[in-house]
XYZ file of C-alpha atoms in Angstrom:
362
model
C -6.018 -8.699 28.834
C -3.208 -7.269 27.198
C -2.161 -7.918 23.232
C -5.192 -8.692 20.680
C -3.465 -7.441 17.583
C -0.769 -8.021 15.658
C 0.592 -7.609 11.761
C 3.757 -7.986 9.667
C 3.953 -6.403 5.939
C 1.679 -9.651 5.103
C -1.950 -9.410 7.241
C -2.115 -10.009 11.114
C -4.649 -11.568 13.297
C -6.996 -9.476 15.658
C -9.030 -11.516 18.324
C -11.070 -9.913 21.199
C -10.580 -12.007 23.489
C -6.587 -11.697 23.093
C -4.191 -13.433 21.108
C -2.839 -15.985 23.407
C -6.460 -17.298 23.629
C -6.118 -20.964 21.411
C -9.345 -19.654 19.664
C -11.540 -16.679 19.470
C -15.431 -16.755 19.222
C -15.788 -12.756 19.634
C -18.136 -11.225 16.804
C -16.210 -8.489 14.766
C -16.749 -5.502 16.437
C -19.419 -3.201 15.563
C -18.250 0.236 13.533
C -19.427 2.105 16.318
C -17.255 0.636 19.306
C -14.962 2.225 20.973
C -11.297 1.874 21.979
C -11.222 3.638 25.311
C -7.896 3.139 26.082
C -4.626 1.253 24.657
C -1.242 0.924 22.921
C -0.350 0.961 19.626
C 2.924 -0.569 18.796
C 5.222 0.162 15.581
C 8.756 -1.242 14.898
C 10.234 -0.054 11.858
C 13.801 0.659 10.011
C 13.643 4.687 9.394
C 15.001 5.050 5.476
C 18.717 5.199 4.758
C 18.171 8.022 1.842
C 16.660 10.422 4.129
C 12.962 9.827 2.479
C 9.678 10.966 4.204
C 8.238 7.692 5.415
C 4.384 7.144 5.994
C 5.121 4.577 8.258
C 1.170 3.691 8.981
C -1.657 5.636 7.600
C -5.986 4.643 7.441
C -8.664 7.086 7.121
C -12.580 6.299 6.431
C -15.581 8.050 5.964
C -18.623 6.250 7.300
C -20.009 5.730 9.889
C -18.427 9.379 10.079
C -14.818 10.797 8.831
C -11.502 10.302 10.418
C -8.113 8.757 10.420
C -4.570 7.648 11.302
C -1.298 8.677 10.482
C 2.173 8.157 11.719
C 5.121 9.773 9.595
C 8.855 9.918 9.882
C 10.216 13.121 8.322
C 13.696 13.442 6.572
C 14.529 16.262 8.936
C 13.926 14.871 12.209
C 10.399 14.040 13.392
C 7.640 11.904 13.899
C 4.602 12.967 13.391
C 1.078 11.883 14.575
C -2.036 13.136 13.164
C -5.511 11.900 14.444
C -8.862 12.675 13.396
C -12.576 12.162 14.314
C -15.281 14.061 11.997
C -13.091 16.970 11.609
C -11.680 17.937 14.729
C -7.523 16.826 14.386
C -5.321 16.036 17.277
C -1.306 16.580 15.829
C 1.907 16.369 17.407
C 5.446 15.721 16.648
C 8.105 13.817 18.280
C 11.606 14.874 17.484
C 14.476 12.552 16.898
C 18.011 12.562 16.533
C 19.841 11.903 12.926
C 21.867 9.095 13.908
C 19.063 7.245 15.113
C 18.208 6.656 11.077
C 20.296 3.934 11.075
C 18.883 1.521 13.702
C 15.805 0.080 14.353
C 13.140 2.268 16.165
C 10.354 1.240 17.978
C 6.938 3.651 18.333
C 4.552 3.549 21.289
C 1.339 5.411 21.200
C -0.897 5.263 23.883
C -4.110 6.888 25.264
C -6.510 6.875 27.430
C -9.516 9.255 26.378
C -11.739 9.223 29.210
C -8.725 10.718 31.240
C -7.750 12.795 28.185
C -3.785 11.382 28.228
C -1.860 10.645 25.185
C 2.106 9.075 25.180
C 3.643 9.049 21.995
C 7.773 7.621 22.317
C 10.218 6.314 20.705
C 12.712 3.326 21.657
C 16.021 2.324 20.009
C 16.247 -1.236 21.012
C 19.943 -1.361 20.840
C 20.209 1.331 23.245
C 19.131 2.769 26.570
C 17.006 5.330 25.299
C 13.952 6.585 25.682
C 12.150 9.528 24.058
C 8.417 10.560 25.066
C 6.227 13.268 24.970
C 2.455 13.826 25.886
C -0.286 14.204 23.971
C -3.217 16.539 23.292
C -6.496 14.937 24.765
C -6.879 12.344 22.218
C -10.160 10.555 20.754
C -11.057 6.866 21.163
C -10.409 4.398 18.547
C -13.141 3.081 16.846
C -12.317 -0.934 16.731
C -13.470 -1.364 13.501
C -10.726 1.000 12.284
C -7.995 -1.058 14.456
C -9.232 -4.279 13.028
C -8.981 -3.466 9.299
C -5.501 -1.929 9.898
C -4.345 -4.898 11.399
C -5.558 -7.964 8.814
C -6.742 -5.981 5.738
C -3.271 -4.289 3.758
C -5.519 -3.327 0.993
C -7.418 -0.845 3.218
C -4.259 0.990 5.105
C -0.713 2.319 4.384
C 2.134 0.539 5.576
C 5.608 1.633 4.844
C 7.865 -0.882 3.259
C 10.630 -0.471 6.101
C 7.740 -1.242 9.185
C 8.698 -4.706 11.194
C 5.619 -5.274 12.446
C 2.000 -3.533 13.935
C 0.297 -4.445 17.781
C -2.088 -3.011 19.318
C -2.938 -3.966 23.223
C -6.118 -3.055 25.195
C -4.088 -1.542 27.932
C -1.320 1.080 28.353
C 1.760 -0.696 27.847
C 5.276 -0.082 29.735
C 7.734 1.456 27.853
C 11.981 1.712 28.958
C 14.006 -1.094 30.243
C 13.008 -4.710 28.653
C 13.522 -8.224 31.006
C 15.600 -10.584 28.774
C 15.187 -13.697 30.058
C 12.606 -16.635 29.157
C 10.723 -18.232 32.257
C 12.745 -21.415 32.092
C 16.195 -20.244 31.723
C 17.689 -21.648 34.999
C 19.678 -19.007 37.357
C 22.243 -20.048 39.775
C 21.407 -19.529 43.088
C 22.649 -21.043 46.698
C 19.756 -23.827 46.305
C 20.676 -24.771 43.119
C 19.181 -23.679 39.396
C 15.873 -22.185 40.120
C 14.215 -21.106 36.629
C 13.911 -17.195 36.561
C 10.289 -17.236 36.476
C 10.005 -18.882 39.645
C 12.320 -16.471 41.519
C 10.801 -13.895 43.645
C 11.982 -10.636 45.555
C 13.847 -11.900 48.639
C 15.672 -14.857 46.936
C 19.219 -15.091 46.787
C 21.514 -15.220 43.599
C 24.780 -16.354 43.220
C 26.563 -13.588 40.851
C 29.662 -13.823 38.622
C 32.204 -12.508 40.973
C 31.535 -15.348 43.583
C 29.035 -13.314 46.148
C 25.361 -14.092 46.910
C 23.188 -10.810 46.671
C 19.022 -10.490 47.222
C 16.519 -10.317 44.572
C 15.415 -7.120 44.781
C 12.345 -6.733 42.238
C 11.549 -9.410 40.000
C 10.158 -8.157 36.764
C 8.017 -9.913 33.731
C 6.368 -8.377 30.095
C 4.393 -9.907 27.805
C 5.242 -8.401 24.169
C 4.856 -9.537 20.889
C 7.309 -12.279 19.369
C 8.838 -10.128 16.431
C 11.321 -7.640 15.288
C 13.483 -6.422 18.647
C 11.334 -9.006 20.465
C 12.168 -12.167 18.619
C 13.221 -14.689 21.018
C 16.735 -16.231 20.086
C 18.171 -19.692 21.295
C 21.531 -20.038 22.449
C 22.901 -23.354 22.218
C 25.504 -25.137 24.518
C 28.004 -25.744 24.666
C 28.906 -22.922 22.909
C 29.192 -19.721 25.123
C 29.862 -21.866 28.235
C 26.162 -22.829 28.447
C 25.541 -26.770 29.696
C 21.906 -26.441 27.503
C 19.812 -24.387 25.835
C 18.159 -21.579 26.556
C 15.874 -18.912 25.038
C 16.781 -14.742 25.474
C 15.511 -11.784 24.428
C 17.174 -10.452 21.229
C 18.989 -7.556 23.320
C 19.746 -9.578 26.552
C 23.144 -9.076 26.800
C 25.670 -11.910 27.412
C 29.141 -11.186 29.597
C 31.971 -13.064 27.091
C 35.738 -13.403 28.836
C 38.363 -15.257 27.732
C 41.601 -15.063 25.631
C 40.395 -14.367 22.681
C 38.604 -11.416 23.924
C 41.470 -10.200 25.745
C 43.349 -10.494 22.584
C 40.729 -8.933 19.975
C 39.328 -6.229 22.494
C 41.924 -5.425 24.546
C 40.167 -5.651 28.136
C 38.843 -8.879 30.178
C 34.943 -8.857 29.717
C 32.522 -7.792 26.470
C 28.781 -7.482 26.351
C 27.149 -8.937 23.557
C 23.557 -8.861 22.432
C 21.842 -12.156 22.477
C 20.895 -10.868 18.340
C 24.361 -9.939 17.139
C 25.260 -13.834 17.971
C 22.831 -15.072 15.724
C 24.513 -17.476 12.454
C 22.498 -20.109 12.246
C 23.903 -22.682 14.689
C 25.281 -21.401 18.046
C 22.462 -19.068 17.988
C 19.091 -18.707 15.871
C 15.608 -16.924 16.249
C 13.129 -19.425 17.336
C 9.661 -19.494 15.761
C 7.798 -18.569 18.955
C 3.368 -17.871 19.116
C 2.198 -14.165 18.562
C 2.861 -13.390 22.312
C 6.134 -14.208 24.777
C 6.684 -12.951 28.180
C 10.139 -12.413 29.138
C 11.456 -12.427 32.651
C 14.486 -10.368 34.561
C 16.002 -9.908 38.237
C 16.691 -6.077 39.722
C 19.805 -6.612 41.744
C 21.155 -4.244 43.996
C 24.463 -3.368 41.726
C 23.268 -4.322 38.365
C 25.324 -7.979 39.458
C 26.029 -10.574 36.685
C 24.038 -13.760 36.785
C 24.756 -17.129 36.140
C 22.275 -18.689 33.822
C 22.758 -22.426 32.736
C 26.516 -22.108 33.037
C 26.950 -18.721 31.101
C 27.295 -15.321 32.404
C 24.777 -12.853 31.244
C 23.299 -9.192 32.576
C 20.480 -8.264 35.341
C 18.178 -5.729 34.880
C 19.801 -2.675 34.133
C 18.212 0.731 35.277
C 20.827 3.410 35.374
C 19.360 6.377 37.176
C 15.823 5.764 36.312
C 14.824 6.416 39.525
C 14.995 10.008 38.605
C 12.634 10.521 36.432
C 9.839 9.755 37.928
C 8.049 10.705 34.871
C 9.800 7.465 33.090
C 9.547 5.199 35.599
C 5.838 5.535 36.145
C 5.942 4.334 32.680
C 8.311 1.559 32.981
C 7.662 -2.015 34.150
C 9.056 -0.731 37.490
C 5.776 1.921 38.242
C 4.522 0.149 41.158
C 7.641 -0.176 43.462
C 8.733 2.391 45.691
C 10.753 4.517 44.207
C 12.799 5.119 47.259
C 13.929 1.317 47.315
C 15.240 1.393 43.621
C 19.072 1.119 42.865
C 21.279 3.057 40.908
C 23.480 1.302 38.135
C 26.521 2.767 36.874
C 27.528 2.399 33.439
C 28.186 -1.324 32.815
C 32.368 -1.220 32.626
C 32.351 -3.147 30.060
C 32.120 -2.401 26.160
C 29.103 -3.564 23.772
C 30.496 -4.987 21.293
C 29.358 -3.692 17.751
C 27.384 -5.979 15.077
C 30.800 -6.831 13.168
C 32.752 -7.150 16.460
C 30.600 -9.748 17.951
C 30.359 -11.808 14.494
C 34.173 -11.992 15.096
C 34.017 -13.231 18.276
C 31.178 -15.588 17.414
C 33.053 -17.168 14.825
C 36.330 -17.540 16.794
C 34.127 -19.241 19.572
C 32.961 -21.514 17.145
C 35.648 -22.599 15.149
């Protein structure tokens, strides 16, 4: 089933029977059900003045004691602390300094019956992935899970968290498809949407060849924070229409003015650090949006109505197997899976790419 909670600093919704369902008809469910197995999802901005953060916290006492905790400590660390009628599973995830200053994103998952815990941590702007495994951990009573999400009188919720979700299954973590399933990619038979593309199709890529679809990917995640679906708008960026991205699909900008401001012939820019308002804006999307990419054989740029943007990058995930049976990539054959090189050209910064933005505008 996949995603059936969700919450912002506000309330959230919880439904049973998912959130993509138009309506739900499940009874709450009872205080003593279970939560086998699942994911629970935190983005949040770690504090600036080097504060201890309790970025989510519950605890209850009936029908017996236990609670919830994530923290972020000032030092480096996140800590998780779970308990059921005493007995307290604890671990901590270390983090770098520097990562203070961009968003983070937390994935805990577990499956009890076959006593595995994940807990990592994701900087969206980056290629980055921490992780490390859990003591056996307890199930989650859903009663617990449903007043976290849609009751902010009953839980803790730091004031720097994006948003809450919690899915029914173990969700991938590492790299993230960009690409909406009706943004049209240029191929030898014309614009074929990228959700209709399959492994085996041709592309047509930037530098004028035709390479194979190697692996076509596709996630469903929730619609906020790093996952916020932005529109770019033609013409600007060379596009002949719309289309919808990913906030960190990553655009390939050439030209004279980039030349001139960067000093080399190409620039990556994140489909979020283009956003002003009217060449590019976040889209009001539902709870839940799946997002689409191609795995080409040299991480290739792709045409996409008219504009050049990224494929699927991987690096060297093949390995670590570890990470890639985590990844949106665990059930192909490892053996078949590129490598990708360091893409030659630069990411442009936040500032830098409001620069170019605006010079592409005026």
């Amino acid at each position: 089933m996949g995603w059936i909670g969700i919450s912002d600093q506000t309330g959230g919704r919880f439904a049973m029977g998912g959130l993509e369902a138009t309506q739900s008809n499940a009874p709450p469910p009872h205080d003593c059900a279970l939560m086998s197995r699942g994911t629970l999802m935190i983005e949040t901005r770690l504090s600036s003045e080097g504060r201890p953060q309790t970025l989510l916290a519950f605890s209850r006492s009936h029908p017996w004691s236990g609670g919830f905790s994530i923290q972020a400590l000032p030092n480096g660390g996140i800590v998780l602390i779970e308990t059921q009628a005493g007995d307290v599973r604890h671990a901590t995830l270390p983090y770098h300094a520097d990562d203070r200053t961009d968003t983070l994103r937390l994935t805990y998952s577990w499956d009890a019956p076959a006593r595995w815990g994940r807990l990592s941590l994701e900087r969206p702007e980056m290629d980055r992935v921490h992780s490390i495994a859990l003591p056996p951990p307890h199930p989650m009573p859903l009663a617990d899970l449903r007043t976290l999400l849609t009751d902010p009188r009953q839980r803790q919720l730091d004031p720097d968290v994006i948003f809450v979700a919690l899915s029914n299954r173990i969700e991938p973590i590492g790299p993230m498809p960009g690409l909406t399933e009706g943004v049209p990619v240029y191929t030898p038979r014309g614009y074929v949407p990228a959700g209709q593309l399959r492994r085996g199709d041709l592309v047509d890529t930037d530098e004028g060849g035709i390479v194979p679809v190697l692996q076509t990917v596709a996630r469903r995640v929730p619609a906020m924070g790093s996952f916020r679906p932005v529109r770019l708008r033609a013409p600007y960026f060379g596009l002949r229409h719309d289309i919808v991205v990913s906030p960190q699909q990553r655009l390939v900008i050439r030209g004279s003015e980039v030349e001139y401001l960067f000093g080399c012939e190409a620039v990556l820019v994140p489909a979020r650090h283009l956003v002003n308002g009217f060449s590019a804006l976040y889209v009001e999307a539902p709870d839940i949006i799946s997002y689409h990419h191609l795995l080409l054989p040299g991480h290739e740029e792709i045409i996409v109505a008219g504009t050049r943007t990224e494929s699927l990058y991987i690096g060297r995930l093949r390995r670590n197997a570890d990470l890639l049976q985590a990844s949106v990539l665990a059930e192909f054959d490892r053996a078949r899976l590129p490598e990708h090189p360091r893409p030659i050209w630069p990411v442009l910064k936040p500032y830098e790419a409001i620069t170019l933005a605006m010079n592409r505008a005026a």
